[in-house]
Amino acid sequence: MKFLVCISNVPDTTTKITFTPDNKEFNKAGVQFVINPWDEYALTRAIELKEAAGSGTVTVLNVGQADTEPNIRKALAIGADDAIRVDAVPTDAYFVAEQIAAIAKEGAYDVILMGKESIDYNGFQVHGMVGEMLGITTVAPAMKLDLSGNTATLEREIEGGKEIVTVNTPFVASCQQPMCEPRIPNMRGIMTARTKPLKVVPAVGEPARTTVAEYALPPKKQGVKLIDAENAGELIKLLRNEAKVI
């Protein structure tokens, strides 16, 4: 079984968000980047399934520039066999999906996994686009994934509950908790990751189809107003005139 796991390079969740002076780009100065936490579920589950089968390969794919390679090496240290980096800035979801689809098609992968979304843009789009471009089934968001031969059983979150689906390979799935317990690299993994293959390839297709008009921070949260439980009239007045929700 050939697994392709797509990982994004995202700011650490403790990052203080700022923008360049023209508000056209995210200011990366001094920012620590990590593997997208949702992608860690996909990576760990792929490794678990490969180990359980006793055969197969796990390839990590990242669309990004050279500064993403430390996190690609971390993915290799966790247990992936090899890696591919598409040398391009991941400017929008369609562009990234186009790169993933091209690699997946060329490599004839059986299972394509990724996190349900990246924590920086929360788009929840790429997995569906990849499945559509390849003409194969997409399951999202998957909370559980098991394989028996070429048939996968997945548990996905739906409104008010969960749904269990079966699908034959090849397929695309986006992952979330509690699919597995994400692994951290051990010393042996860190040492072996240095020599695992990391292939760099150029981007394909057209440039990104979207442009950023402007970045802006959300309005600051207002202070809390405490209303006496006996003063329902004041509460209604504030909801109507200040919060404007009624």
PDB file of C-alpha atoms in Angstrom, residues 47 50-51 73-81 183-196:
ATOM      1  CA  ILE A  47       2.628   5.016   9.544  1.00  0.00           C
ATOM      2  CA  LYS A  50       1.930   0.567   7.129  1.00  0.00           C
ATOM      3  CA  GLU A  51       3.495  -0.982  10.219  1.00  0.00           C
ATOM      4  CA  ARG A  73      12.694  16.195   8.017  1.00  0.00           C
ATOM      5  CA  LYS A  74      10.672  16.045  11.219  1.00  0.00           C
ATOM      6  CA  ALA A  75       7.970  14.102   9.371  1.00  0.00           C
ATOM      7  CA  LEU A  76      10.658  11.721   8.131  1.00  0.00           C
ATOM      8  CA  ALA A  77      11.937  11.383  11.702  1.00  0.00           C
ATOM      9  CA  ILE A  78       8.446  10.448  12.854  1.00  0.00           C
ATOM     10  CA  GLY A  79       8.465   7.536  10.428  1.00  0.00           C
ATOM     11  CA  ALA A  80       7.762   8.510   6.814  1.00  0.00           C
ATOM     12  CA  ASP A  81       9.960   6.746   4.259  1.00  0.00           C
ATOM     13  CA  ARG A 183       3.842  10.632  17.375  1.00  0.00           C
ATOM     14  CA  ILE A 184       6.904  12.663  18.207  1.00  0.00           C
ATOM     15  CA  PRO A 185      10.319  11.835  16.737  1.00  0.00           C
ATOM     16  CA  ASN A 186      12.726   9.735  18.794  1.00  0.00           C
ATOM     17  CA  MET A 187      16.512   9.989  18.589  1.00  0.00           C
ATOM     18  CA  ARG A 188      16.838   7.060  16.184  1.00  0.00           C
ATOM     19  CA  GLY A 189      14.220   8.610  13.917  1.00  0.00           C
ATOM     20  CA  ILE A 190      15.985  11.964  13.964  1.00  0.00           C
ATOM     21  CA  MET A 191      19.268  10.337  12.990  1.00  0.00           C
ATOM     22  CA  THR A 192      17.816   8.241  10.153  1.00  0.00           C
ATOM     23  CA  ALA A 193      15.749  11.148   8.810  1.00  0.00           C
ATOM     24  CA  ARG A 194      18.926  12.920   7.734  1.00  0.00           C
ATOM     25  CA  THR A 195      19.594  10.370   5.019  1.00  0.00           C
ATOM     26  CA  LYS A 196      16.051   9.623   3.847  1.00  0.00           C
TER      27      LYS A 196
END
